[in-house]
């Protein structure tokens, strides 16, 4: 029997079901006249044998909204919204944003074929607004219990929702006002209709009226409609639904662009949005200010007294910023010192310098502005590096003029063809003499974009700077649940391209260990634990976004098209009875240089042998006789360790081995050590209270640090495995010649 899905009326019907996959749209009123346009799109499903429904939909919605509203993400989001408004102003004909229809993956496609079509590994397109797209990716792809989930996929920004593709529902999140985020769920009712194979006949049910099916549902309406027995407060996920009830619903007009109307649909009047972004300038007095700016450009001279008569104009600074920004679009030359003065006046006493739309700024003008006393309180700056006039070195020289800057937001144009400019700027930053810039919070669009488009953003030959990126490698092994000698499944994660400062790494590391414990059959292979980790250990509920580590997101997980025999001969295999572990692919293991850190993690199992002997197998459920615990170490070499010749310097006396607390003492001494102890105790409590944990045996701890000789053995095993795994990656890239174009050949050798 086959299943086809058809529309059914919105009336009580015990057989109706919601869609089993969803499109997630983040929109904002960045279009002409305040109309809504998408700034990020993703699809979500969990493969051929499962679906996204019910609590999962509402949880993903809430997680995404929580991430988008986090204070640590606001400056970057607002900058990309400015870029989006500029992008849509240019693309009035839709040339830059062609409409895309999600393919109907019919129920006759099953198994691996369906999973491959859904995965779309061939999609290497660059996201126009990568920071917001990453917020969406971790919002629907991160599970605090299990780590990352594989169902989230970036979709083209021009993706449209069509109600004739009944497989998909839709979640819309409107971030026009970050202080008042709106949302809505579209889940058209469908009914499974059985039909015999080979027959084209399909029972068609009356379609819903457009004004009914276009009405967005709240979380409580969605759950009550399809899961009435689960929408009561006694169920655990009611907290998610209740939290979403605090947010208003989107208006119908919010969906006009992403859900095109059909010709035969009823005409529906769309209401106007009540939360439009207000123009950032006051029209009164703007003509006189505009004339003054024009005069300055023509005469190439400026006297600050000319501004004094306008300072009493309401919202003078806001108006002045807007008019100066618009004048710069005409690309006329203005002496950099004068332009720097004008920027100082426009942003006097501002802590955030939002210059992302100030196009054509010379680096000399940026330097002159940052030297102005009016900008001495500036703590953050936002620029579009594609439109800066000057070299990357000159830009960094200019930024170094300010001793007050703590945050650097450096974006590229939505229409860029590569992320090379971000990479070049970062490499220049690593070689700069202005080391204080490395201590700033740095948001570069390149790594955000590259991880989503599955492209390497840094050359594999780049020289690692341990001060900027102290943790290069994380090696994780998980013990299989087998009797006898312990058998482990190894995994390598490369973190050198993730721009993780020490304290942020520590917060992400604690989140990662939690998912490693409770995600028994899964692991955070995409490292979302780090991408949405708090920036400090002070507030662990924060969801400040950083780039998803690129290499782990880019390389294939295993050779998927080779016959089993070839994979068997090529890779690491461990016999577990009659079961063999298929070979995996890792990012390239680089030489471990002096000053850099390697993290080792081992998830081990303890078995109560006496309890196993007396276990009554007739008891249901069977009592637990096991517990998992964590052993780990931070390793720093005293001499460079070559991957090809690791035995030479990999000795207990040649490495420094410590725990998280000592790592932070060495790399971030400003972090409160008592706070670190507190977070480690929280982790121990989380592990000990995890489901089915029994008390540990004598001499064991829930979390402990490896001894130096143990760390040497574990690291030696990983470095030995690395050469074998490199062969797996070669096979995988032979399987995918198109994907190989986006992966440097140097990682294969």
XYZ file of C-alpha atoms in Angstrom:
749
model
C 0.000 0.000 0.000
C 1.083 3.554 -0.697
C 0.211 6.792 1.055
C -0.880 10.025 -0.565
C -1.663 13.201 1.327
C -4.520 15.528 0.500
C -6.045 18.646 2.026
C -8.944 18.177 4.398
C -11.325 20.761 5.859
C -10.477 22.439 9.136
C -13.184 20.639 11.054
C -12.873 18.130 13.889
C -11.605 14.922 12.330
C -9.793 12.173 14.263
C -7.946 11.109 11.102
C -6.338 14.440 10.274
C -2.627 14.867 10.797
C -0.105 17.700 10.593
C 2.651 17.663 7.953
C 5.683 15.555 8.846
C 8.368 18.066 7.750
C 8.637 21.831 8.103
C 10.155 24.849 6.444
C 11.438 27.490 8.856
C 11.487 31.098 7.654
C 13.043 34.051 9.441
C 11.590 37.222 7.954
C 11.770 40.962 8.588
C 10.209 44.062 7.071
C 13.287 44.746 4.964
C 11.450 44.963 1.622
C 10.193 48.069 -0.125
C 7.576 50.025 1.841
C 8.210 47.838 4.868
C 7.086 44.612 3.222
C 8.392 41.371 4.665
C 11.222 39.452 3.057
C 13.105 36.323 4.164
C 16.556 36.626 5.702
C 17.087 32.911 6.449
C 15.356 29.691 5.380
C 15.877 26.091 6.467
C 14.050 22.803 6.140
C 13.800 20.223 8.849
C 13.070 16.514 8.857
C 14.791 13.492 10.339
C 15.094 11.115 7.412
C 13.011 8.459 5.794
C 11.666 6.760 8.885
C 10.736 9.688 11.113
C 8.982 13.030 11.054
C 8.996 16.472 12.648
C 5.722 17.037 14.441
C 4.143 18.202 17.654
C 6.444 19.142 20.476
C 9.489 19.071 18.195
C 8.065 21.859 16.024
C 7.256 24.092 18.986
C 10.606 23.376 20.653
C 12.551 24.298 17.519
C 10.493 27.469 17.189
C 11.177 28.515 20.782
C 14.884 27.644 20.585
C 15.291 29.750 17.467
C 13.419 32.707 18.949
C 15.492 32.473 22.135
C 18.692 32.518 20.095
C 17.552 35.459 17.975
C 16.594 37.502 21.033
C 19.833 36.882 22.942
C 21.506 40.252 23.683
C 24.863 38.917 22.527
C 23.502 38.380 19.005
C 21.669 41.671 18.514
C 24.367 43.818 16.961
C 25.200 41.211 14.337
C 21.530 40.556 13.555
C 20.739 44.255 13.207
C 23.722 44.698 10.904
C 22.509 41.905 8.637
C 18.991 43.346 8.676
C 20.486 46.625 7.436
C 22.303 44.717 4.704
C 19.060 42.907 3.875
C 17.136 46.158 3.482
C 19.847 47.422 1.142
C 19.857 44.107 -0.753
C 16.111 44.084 -1.345
C 16.168 47.747 -2.329
C 18.550 46.828 -5.154
C 16.788 43.609 -6.166
C 13.387 45.075 -7.002
C 12.959 42.718 -9.987
C 13.847 39.550 -8.081
C 16.906 38.850 -10.248
C 19.195 38.245 -7.269
C 16.622 36.128 -5.484
C 14.928 33.666 -7.866
C 11.993 31.762 -6.429
C 12.644 28.139 -5.526
C 10.191 25.312 -4.941
C 11.097 22.578 -2.466
C 10.991 19.283 -4.404
C 8.123 16.960 -3.594
C 9.834 13.925 -2.132
C 7.085 11.418 -2.714
C 6.410 8.493 -0.454
C 7.547 6.125 -3.204
C 11.123 7.288 -2.530
C 12.392 5.483 0.525
C 15.479 4.614 2.482
C 18.931 5.861 1.523
C 17.716 7.408 -1.757
C 15.349 9.665 0.155
C 17.987 10.591 2.720
C 20.467 11.510 -0.015
C 17.915 13.683 -1.816
C 17.110 15.447 1.424
C 20.746 15.942 2.412
C 21.643 17.828 -0.789
C 25.403 17.673 -0.238
C 25.867 19.316 -3.619
C 24.483 22.616 -2.305
C 27.496 24.876 -1.759
C 25.672 28.167 -2.273
C 26.629 31.057 -0.007
C 23.966 32.295 2.422
C 23.273 35.996 1.958
C 22.964 36.633 5.696
C 25.109 33.958 7.352
C 24.858 35.093 10.967
C 21.053 34.970 11.016
C 21.156 31.716 9.032
C 23.430 30.228 11.706
C 20.992 31.334 14.415
C 18.311 29.385 12.566
C 20.565 26.382 11.984
C 21.458 25.927 15.645
C 17.906 26.799 16.693
C 16.444 23.837 14.832
C 19.554 21.649 14.810
C 20.698 21.718 18.435
C 19.335 19.378 21.055
C 20.657 20.127 24.560
C 20.253 16.459 25.462
C 21.651 14.720 22.400
C 23.738 17.462 20.829
C 23.171 18.163 17.162
C 20.422 16.624 15.065
C 20.864 15.909 11.377
C 17.501 17.137 10.135
C 18.291 20.855 9.689
C 19.327 22.045 6.218
C 19.921 25.503 4.795
C 17.572 26.351 1.929
C 17.849 29.082 -0.741
C 16.566 32.464 0.359
C 14.096 32.477 -2.524
C 12.369 29.319 -1.289
C 8.594 29.630 -1.436
C 5.960 27.688 0.467
C 3.253 26.145 -1.695
C 0.231 24.520 -0.138
C 0.070 21.865 -2.852
C 3.224 20.281 -1.397
C 1.472 18.646 1.512
C 4.576 17.100 2.972
C 5.679 20.445 4.408
C 4.314 22.759 7.031
C 5.869 26.105 7.838
C 7.100 28.073 10.849
C 7.555 31.821 10.378
C 9.547 34.003 12.782
C 9.361 37.774 12.285
C 12.354 39.685 13.681
C 11.406 43.150 12.434
C 11.514 44.187 16.092
C 13.993 42.171 18.148
C 12.275 43.370 21.314
C 8.964 41.959 20.100
C 9.523 38.850 17.970
C 6.400 37.418 16.310
C 5.827 33.875 15.120
C 3.249 31.657 13.464
C 2.810 27.992 12.529
C 1.196 26.809 9.311
C 0.315 23.131 9.488
C -2.286 22.304 6.860
C -4.412 19.330 7.807
C -3.699 16.213 5.776
C -5.246 12.758 5.712
C -3.490 9.554 4.762
C -5.375 7.959 1.885
C -4.495 4.409 0.921
C -4.219 3.391 -2.674
C -2.983 0.318 -4.503
C 0.369 0.383 -6.261
C 0.047 1.097 -9.965
C -3.173 3.087 -9.677
C -3.259 6.792 -10.452
C -6.572 7.365 -8.750
C -6.448 9.482 -5.602
C -9.387 10.540 -3.520
C -9.522 14.333 -3.513
C -11.080 16.041 -0.516
C -12.537 19.556 -0.594
C -9.750 22.143 -0.088
C -9.813 24.526 2.814
C -10.775 28.092 2.096
C -7.762 30.306 1.733
C -8.623 32.629 4.594
C -8.786 29.592 6.884
C -5.656 27.782 5.794
C -3.562 30.971 5.635
C -4.303 31.845 9.232
C -1.155 31.246 11.316
C -1.575 29.107 14.411
C -0.146 29.773 17.831
C 1.681 26.963 19.616
C -1.328 26.189 21.798
C -3.648 26.173 18.771
C -1.302 23.877 16.865
C -0.974 21.429 19.760
C -4.679 21.562 20.585
C -5.674 20.912 16.977
C -3.490 17.889 16.367
C -2.614 16.667 19.845
C -5.506 17.656 22.111
C -4.618 14.961 24.617
C -1.074 16.368 24.928
C -1.735 20.080 25.257
C -2.532 20.038 28.954
C -0.168 21.384 31.587
C 0.641 17.979 33.047
C 2.888 17.158 30.091
C 6.558 18.218 30.215
C 6.539 20.187 26.977
C 3.751 22.475 28.137
C 6.471 24.876 29.322
C 7.553 25.302 25.700
C 3.999 26.016 24.586
C 3.418 28.414 27.470
C 6.632 30.301 26.673
C 5.551 30.741 23.055
C 2.193 32.076 24.212
C 4.041 35.140 25.494
C 4.903 36.088 21.906
C 2.376 37.628 19.483
C 1.367 35.974 16.225
C 2.485 37.252 12.845
C -0.020 38.994 10.611
C -1.217 37.321 7.422
C 0.592 39.898 5.278
C 3.890 38.730 6.753
C 3.576 35.623 4.550
C 2.741 37.362 1.270
C 6.208 36.891 -0.231
C 7.106 33.456 1.125
C 3.640 31.997 0.409
C 2.648 33.194 -3.072
C -1.085 33.311 -3.736
C -2.587 30.928 -6.286
C -4.655 32.404 -9.105
C -7.751 30.525 -8.044
C -7.492 31.454 -4.388
C -10.070 33.646 -2.767
C -9.021 37.271 -2.469
C -8.017 37.990 1.087
C -7.434 41.424 2.533
C -4.092 41.457 4.320
C -3.753 43.589 7.375
C -0.940 46.052 7.788
C 1.797 45.235 10.232
C 1.775 47.036 13.518
C 5.467 46.642 14.225
C 7.254 48.197 11.288
C 10.790 49.462 11.673
C 10.574 53.220 12.011
C 12.727 55.284 9.662
C 15.933 56.203 11.419
C 15.766 59.900 10.691
C 13.472 62.830 11.306
C 12.184 64.576 8.168
C 12.088 68.021 9.812
C 15.226 69.954 9.036
C 16.711 67.207 6.892
C 16.801 69.382 3.762
C 19.050 71.946 5.423
C 21.324 69.230 6.810
C 21.478 67.592 3.395
C 22.487 70.913 1.830
C 25.246 71.311 4.405
C 26.635 67.832 3.673
C 26.514 68.547 -0.059
C 28.421 71.795 0.483
C 31.113 69.990 2.473
C 31.623 67.469 -0.340
C 31.875 70.223 -2.940
C 34.206 72.540 -1.030
C 36.272 69.805 0.650
C 36.315 71.958 3.763
C 34.555 71.810 7.090
C 34.201 73.928 10.193
C 32.537 72.316 13.173
C 30.715 75.570 13.935
C 28.554 74.921 10.858
C 26.963 72.034 12.733
C 26.142 73.925 15.919
C 22.970 75.539 14.587
C 21.523 72.101 13.780
C 22.192 70.430 17.128
C 18.843 71.625 18.474
C 16.951 69.850 15.666
C 15.080 66.839 17.123
C 16.973 63.592 16.458
C 19.721 65.563 14.755
C 22.285 62.765 15.008
C 19.952 60.143 13.547
C 19.084 62.413 10.627
C 22.723 63.343 10.082
C 23.768 59.664 10.017
C 21.126 58.773 7.467
C 21.910 61.651 5.112
C 25.667 61.124 5.356
C 25.213 57.427 4.638
C 23.094 58.173 1.570
C 25.577 60.767 0.307
C 28.449 58.288 0.524
C 26.635 55.983 -1.911
C 27.385 58.474 -4.689
C 31.068 57.545 -4.398
C 32.368 61.120 -4.498
C 35.689 61.766 -2.813
C 35.830 63.527 0.545
C 39.067 64.259 2.325
C 39.459 61.423 4.914
C 40.112 63.738 7.852
C 36.906 65.664 7.135
C 34.935 62.449 6.705
C 36.336 61.235 10.010
C 35.121 64.435 11.669
C 31.636 63.972 10.218
C 31.509 60.384 11.473
C 32.573 61.594 14.898
C 29.703 64.108 14.965
C 27.184 61.580 13.647
C 28.076 59.000 16.315
C 29.156 61.214 19.177
C 28.902 59.439 22.563
C 27.632 56.238 20.916
C 28.918 52.933 22.274
C 28.166 51.048 19.043
C 29.365 52.335 15.668
C 27.012 50.795 13.124
C 28.836 51.628 9.898
C 27.836 48.545 7.912
C 25.968 50.636 5.301
C 28.534 53.444 5.133
C 29.905 52.381 1.773
C 33.242 53.435 0.389
C 34.814 54.400 3.713
C 38.572 54.886 3.307
C 40.648 53.301 6.046
C 42.196 56.732 6.681
C 38.734 58.117 7.433
C 38.055 55.258 9.856
C 41.339 55.993 11.594
C 40.577 59.714 11.771
C 37.119 59.032 13.188
C 38.352 56.640 15.877
C 40.876 59.245 17.000
C 38.084 61.781 17.541
C 37.311 62.501 21.222
C 33.605 62.223 20.385
C 34.055 58.453 19.853
C 36.099 57.679 22.946
C 33.163 55.753 24.435
C 32.778 53.440 21.430
C 33.017 49.794 22.463
C 31.976 48.060 19.234
C 32.086 48.709 15.508
C 30.326 47.127 12.542
C 31.703 47.363 8.989
C 31.147 45.810 5.569
C 34.697 44.947 4.556
C 33.778 44.494 0.877
C 33.127 48.228 0.544
C 36.114 49.536 2.512
C 38.729 51.460 0.497
C 42.112 50.208 1.622
C 43.971 47.009 2.400
C 43.165 44.639 5.230
C 46.373 45.664 6.951
C 45.374 49.328 6.730
C 41.944 48.508 8.136
C 43.468 46.765 11.147
C 45.838 49.687 11.638
C 42.826 51.993 11.700
C 40.889 49.850 14.165
C 43.891 49.683 16.463
C 43.662 53.466 16.965
C 40.845 52.892 19.429
C 41.735 51.472 22.817
C 38.095 51.257 23.856
C 36.828 48.845 21.168
C 35.930 45.423 22.553
C 33.831 44.000 19.712
C 34.529 43.907 15.955
C 31.724 42.983 13.531
C 33.122 42.552 10.028
C 30.624 41.490 7.370
C 30.632 40.948 3.616
C 28.062 41.891 1.003
C 25.049 39.571 0.471
C 25.981 39.444 -3.230
C 29.570 38.262 -2.614
C 30.879 35.342 -4.650
C 33.257 33.993 -2.007
C 34.278 34.354 1.630
C 37.907 35.007 0.704
C 37.908 38.560 2.009
C 37.001 37.350 5.508
C 39.748 34.733 5.378
C 42.364 37.224 4.204
C 41.394 39.690 6.921
C 41.583 36.997 9.602
C 45.002 35.823 8.433
C 46.188 39.428 8.452
C 44.824 39.781 11.973
C 46.839 36.765 13.125
C 50.034 38.334 11.818
C 49.337 41.827 13.131
C 51.407 43.451 15.821
C 48.261 44.854 17.409
C 47.695 41.896 19.711
C 44.985 43.662 21.693
C 42.657 43.224 18.696
C 42.885 39.447 19.129
C 41.316 39.822 22.565
C 38.225 41.486 21.106
C 35.042 39.634 20.342
C 35.387 39.155 16.572
C 32.417 38.347 14.337
C 33.490 37.604 10.760
C 30.867 36.592 8.231
C 33.278 34.185 6.494
C 33.283 31.276 8.957
C 29.522 31.579 9.513
C 28.967 31.395 5.775
C 31.484 28.650 5.023
C 30.144 26.176 7.570
C 26.639 26.481 6.089
C 27.842 26.233 2.490
C 30.248 23.366 3.220
C 33.337 25.221 2.052
C 36.704 25.581 3.751
C 37.252 29.229 4.586
C 40.922 29.067 5.623
C 43.826 27.541 3.688
C 45.030 24.304 5.266
C 48.555 25.715 5.339
C 47.665 28.679 7.550
C 49.940 29.238 10.517
C 48.108 28.580 13.734
C 48.105 31.381 16.292
C 47.653 29.787 19.699
C 46.802 33.103 21.300
C 43.843 33.657 18.978
C 42.693 30.020 18.814
C 44.229 28.127 21.761
C 42.349 24.839 21.222
C 43.145 23.201 17.889
C 42.006 19.602 18.226
C 39.492 17.711 20.327
C 39.734 13.922 20.293
C 36.719 12.065 21.671
C 36.366 8.345 22.221
C 33.262 6.494 23.385
C 33.392 3.070 24.975
C 31.084 0.487 23.467
C 28.799 -1.401 25.825
C 30.616 -4.703 25.592
C 32.042 -7.133 28.069
C 35.741 -7.848 28.414
C 38.393 -5.312 27.495
C 37.097 -1.808 26.718
C 36.566 -1.054 23.024
C 36.257 2.574 21.910
C 34.856 4.443 18.935
C 37.215 7.363 18.111
C 36.267 10.776 16.706
C 38.333 13.856 15.905
C 37.047 17.433 15.854
C 39.017 20.357 14.476
C 38.363 23.617 16.337
C 41.091 25.868 14.984
C 38.698 27.579 12.555
C 35.899 28.262 15.045
C 37.282 31.499 16.581
C 36.633 30.251 20.126
C 38.111 32.326 22.904
C 39.137 30.326 26.007
C 36.140 31.072 28.228
C 33.668 30.539 25.420
C 35.344 27.239 24.592
C 35.026 26.221 28.239
C 31.288 26.969 28.264
C 30.785 25.033 25.038
C 32.918 22.173 26.329
C 30.686 21.778 29.381
C 27.618 21.716 27.119
C 29.300 19.177 24.846
C 30.070 16.842 27.760
C 26.434 16.938 28.844
C 25.262 15.891 25.399
C 27.921 13.177 25.352
C 26.445 11.689 28.525
C 22.726 11.804 27.773
C 22.973 11.382 24.004
C 23.778 7.701 24.298
C 23.320 6.833 20.615
C 24.114 10.292 19.255
C 26.839 12.855 19.596
C 27.141 16.528 18.788
C 29.065 15.817 15.591
C 28.267 19.299 14.233
C 29.583 20.901 17.447
C 26.476 23.051 17.917
C 27.313 22.904 21.638
C 30.113 25.353 20.863
C 28.237 27.370 18.227
C 25.493 28.391 20.678
C 27.530 28.381 23.867
C 27.487 31.241 26.367
C 30.313 33.714 25.918
C 31.147 33.444 29.625
C 30.671 30.946 32.443
C 28.669 33.493 34.404
C 25.359 33.014 32.572
C 25.030 29.507 31.154
C 21.548 30.109 29.732
C 22.909 32.585 27.158
C 22.679 31.548 23.479
C 25.296 33.799 21.912
C 26.110 32.399 18.477
C 29.560 31.744 17.048
C 30.534 29.944 13.820
C 29.803 26.252 13.505
C 33.290 24.701 13.166
C 33.810 24.559 9.425
C 35.876 21.456 8.698
C 33.623 19.120 10.673
C 30.605 20.479 8.798
C 32.283 20.253 5.400
C 33.909 16.863 5.028
C 31.742 13.778 4.409
C 31.157 11.535 7.401
C 32.144 8.331 5.572
C 32.593 6.882 2.076
C 28.932 6.294 1.256
C 29.051 4.863 -2.274
C 31.875 2.353 -2.041
C 31.131 -1.316 -1.741
C 31.500 -2.623 1.774
C 34.568 -4.740 1.027
C 36.599 -1.755 -0.123
C 35.572 0.271 2.888
C 36.351 -2.684 5.121
C 39.901 -2.850 3.825
C 40.457 0.898 3.845
C 39.318 1.988 7.261
C 39.337 1.511 10.972
C 37.175 -1.432 11.909
C 36.408 -2.885 15.279
C 34.767 -6.278 15.560
C 31.918 -6.274 18.040
C 30.602 -9.791 17.702
C 29.219 -9.948 14.177
C 28.961 -6.186 13.892
C 31.638 -3.989 12.316
C 32.005 -0.270 12.646
C 32.042 1.359 9.231
C 35.001 3.648 8.557
C 34.576 7.304 9.360
C 36.164 10.480 8.024
C 37.866 13.076 10.184
C 39.183 16.550 9.535
C 42.907 16.568 8.942
C 45.005 16.315 12.102
C 47.556 19.130 12.007
C 50.902 19.165 13.748
C 50.508 20.149 17.389
C 52.570 23.276 17.943
C 54.024 24.696 21.119
C 51.504 26.907 22.902
C 48.429 25.241 21.401
C 46.121 22.888 23.249
C 44.636 19.491 22.469
C 41.593 18.218 24.353
C 41.115 14.506 25.034
C 37.728 13.139 26.104
C 36.866 9.567 27.001
C 33.333 8.375 27.769
C 33.717 5.208 29.836
C 31.308 2.659 31.304
C 31.357 1.079 34.740
C 29.589 -2.255 35.223
C 28.536 -3.654 38.584
C 29.651 -7.243 38.035
C 28.058 -8.500 41.238
C 24.703 -7.001 40.269
C 24.994 -8.576 36.821
C 25.512 -12.025 38.365
C 22.367 -11.747 40.484
C 20.244 -9.995 37.860
C 16.743 -11.435 37.529
C 15.976 -11.292 33.805
C 12.303 -11.886 34.502
C 12.069 -8.463 36.123
C 10.531 -5.688 34.033
C 11.955 -3.234 33.523
C 15.409 -4.599 34.171
C 17.298 -2.597 36.788
C 20.350 -0.730 35.559
C 23.714 -2.292 36.277
C 25.912 0.355 34.663
C 26.982 3.980 34.761
C 28.942 6.192 32.381
C 31.583 8.681 33.450
C 33.986 11.133 31.837
C 37.758 11.233 31.790
C 39.419 14.118 29.990
C 42.577 16.175 29.709
C 43.881 19.410 28.241
C 47.289 18.724 26.700
C 49.890 21.352 25.756
C 53.190 20.201 24.202
C 56.535 21.563 25.290
C 57.900 20.890 21.792
C 56.140 20.623 18.445
C 54.550 17.217 17.830
C 54.592 16.119 14.205
C 51.709 13.915 13.118
C 54.072 11.887 10.918
C 56.654 11.462 13.691
C 54.647 11.812 16.874
C 56.589 9.259 18.938
C 59.574 11.588 19.141
C 57.981 14.241 21.385
C 54.903 12.479 22.729
C 56.151 11.500 26.169
C 54.744 12.301 29.643
C 57.663 14.578 30.447
C 57.281 16.421 27.112
C 53.677 17.512 27.579
C 51.679 19.514 30.093
C 48.456 17.800 31.182
C 45.762 19.544 33.209
C 42.041 20.029 33.716
C 39.622 22.767 32.681
C 40.426 24.978 35.646
C 44.164 24.980 34.956
C 43.550 25.539 31.235
C 41.617 28.718 32.012
C 44.248 29.841 34.505
C 46.793 29.677 31.690
C 44.695 31.189 28.889
C 42.127 33.418 30.637
C 43.375 34.251 34.149
C 40.594 36.812 34.576
C 37.995 34.021 34.866
C 36.818 33.425 38.434
C 38.288 30.079 39.530
C 35.547 29.517 42.102
C 33.030 29.849 39.281
C 34.885 27.173 37.298
C 34.723 24.837 40.304
C 31.002 25.512 40.568
C 30.388 24.682 36.893
C 32.378 21.447 37.191
C 30.319 20.412 40.211
C 27.160 21.120 38.218
C 28.467 18.821 35.489
C 29.191 16.068 38.007
C 25.676 16.387 39.407
C 24.201 16.253 35.890
C 26.115 13.063 35.084
C 25.327 11.332 38.363
C 21.613 12.128 38.019
C 21.358 11.067 34.376
C 18.832 8.283 33.659
C 19.832 4.732 34.633
C 23.022 5.754 36.391
C 24.090 3.597 39.329
C 26.722 4.575 41.932
C 30.273 4.281 40.641
C 32.694 1.702 41.925
C 35.597 2.413 44.293
C 38.208 4.841 42.988
C 36.053 6.172 40.140
C 34.777 9.744 39.735
C 32.048 11.157 37.525
C 34.532 13.613 35.993
C 38.293 13.221 36.324
C 41.494 14.302 34.580
C 43.730 11.785 32.830
C 47.207 11.251 34.218
C 50.070 12.328 31.913
C 50.973 8.758 30.969
C 47.309 7.980 30.243
C 46.975 11.109 28.115
C 50.046 10.060 26.129
C 48.566 6.646 25.386
C 45.195 8.071 24.331
C 46.718 10.802 22.151
C 49.145 8.307 20.607
C 46.236 6.061 19.624
C 44.446 8.958 17.941
C 47.516 10.085 16.010
C 48.080 6.515 14.874
C 44.461 6.286 13.717
C 44.698 9.606 11.862
C 46.723 8.126 8.998
C 44.166 5.373 8.425
C 41.252 7.780 8.557
C 42.939 9.950 5.938
C 42.516 7.022 3.547
C 38.789 6.959 4.254
C 38.565 10.623 3.326
C 40.317 9.949 0.024
C 37.715 7.308 -0.800
C 34.872 9.593 0.211
C 36.139 12.361 -2.038
C 36.480 9.941 -4.940
C 32.824 9.117 -4.325
C 31.945 12.819 -4.515
C 34.086 14.538 -7.186
C 31.894 17.663 -7.183
C 32.198 18.070 -3.435
C 35.954 17.670 -3.732
C 36.084 21.003 -5.534
C 35.282 22.713 -2.220
C 37.787 20.767 -0.094
C 41.521 21.537 -0.378
C 43.476 18.599 -1.750
C 46.157 19.124 0.895
C 43.949 17.571 3.588
C 44.064 14.269 1.701
C 47.833 13.921 1.864
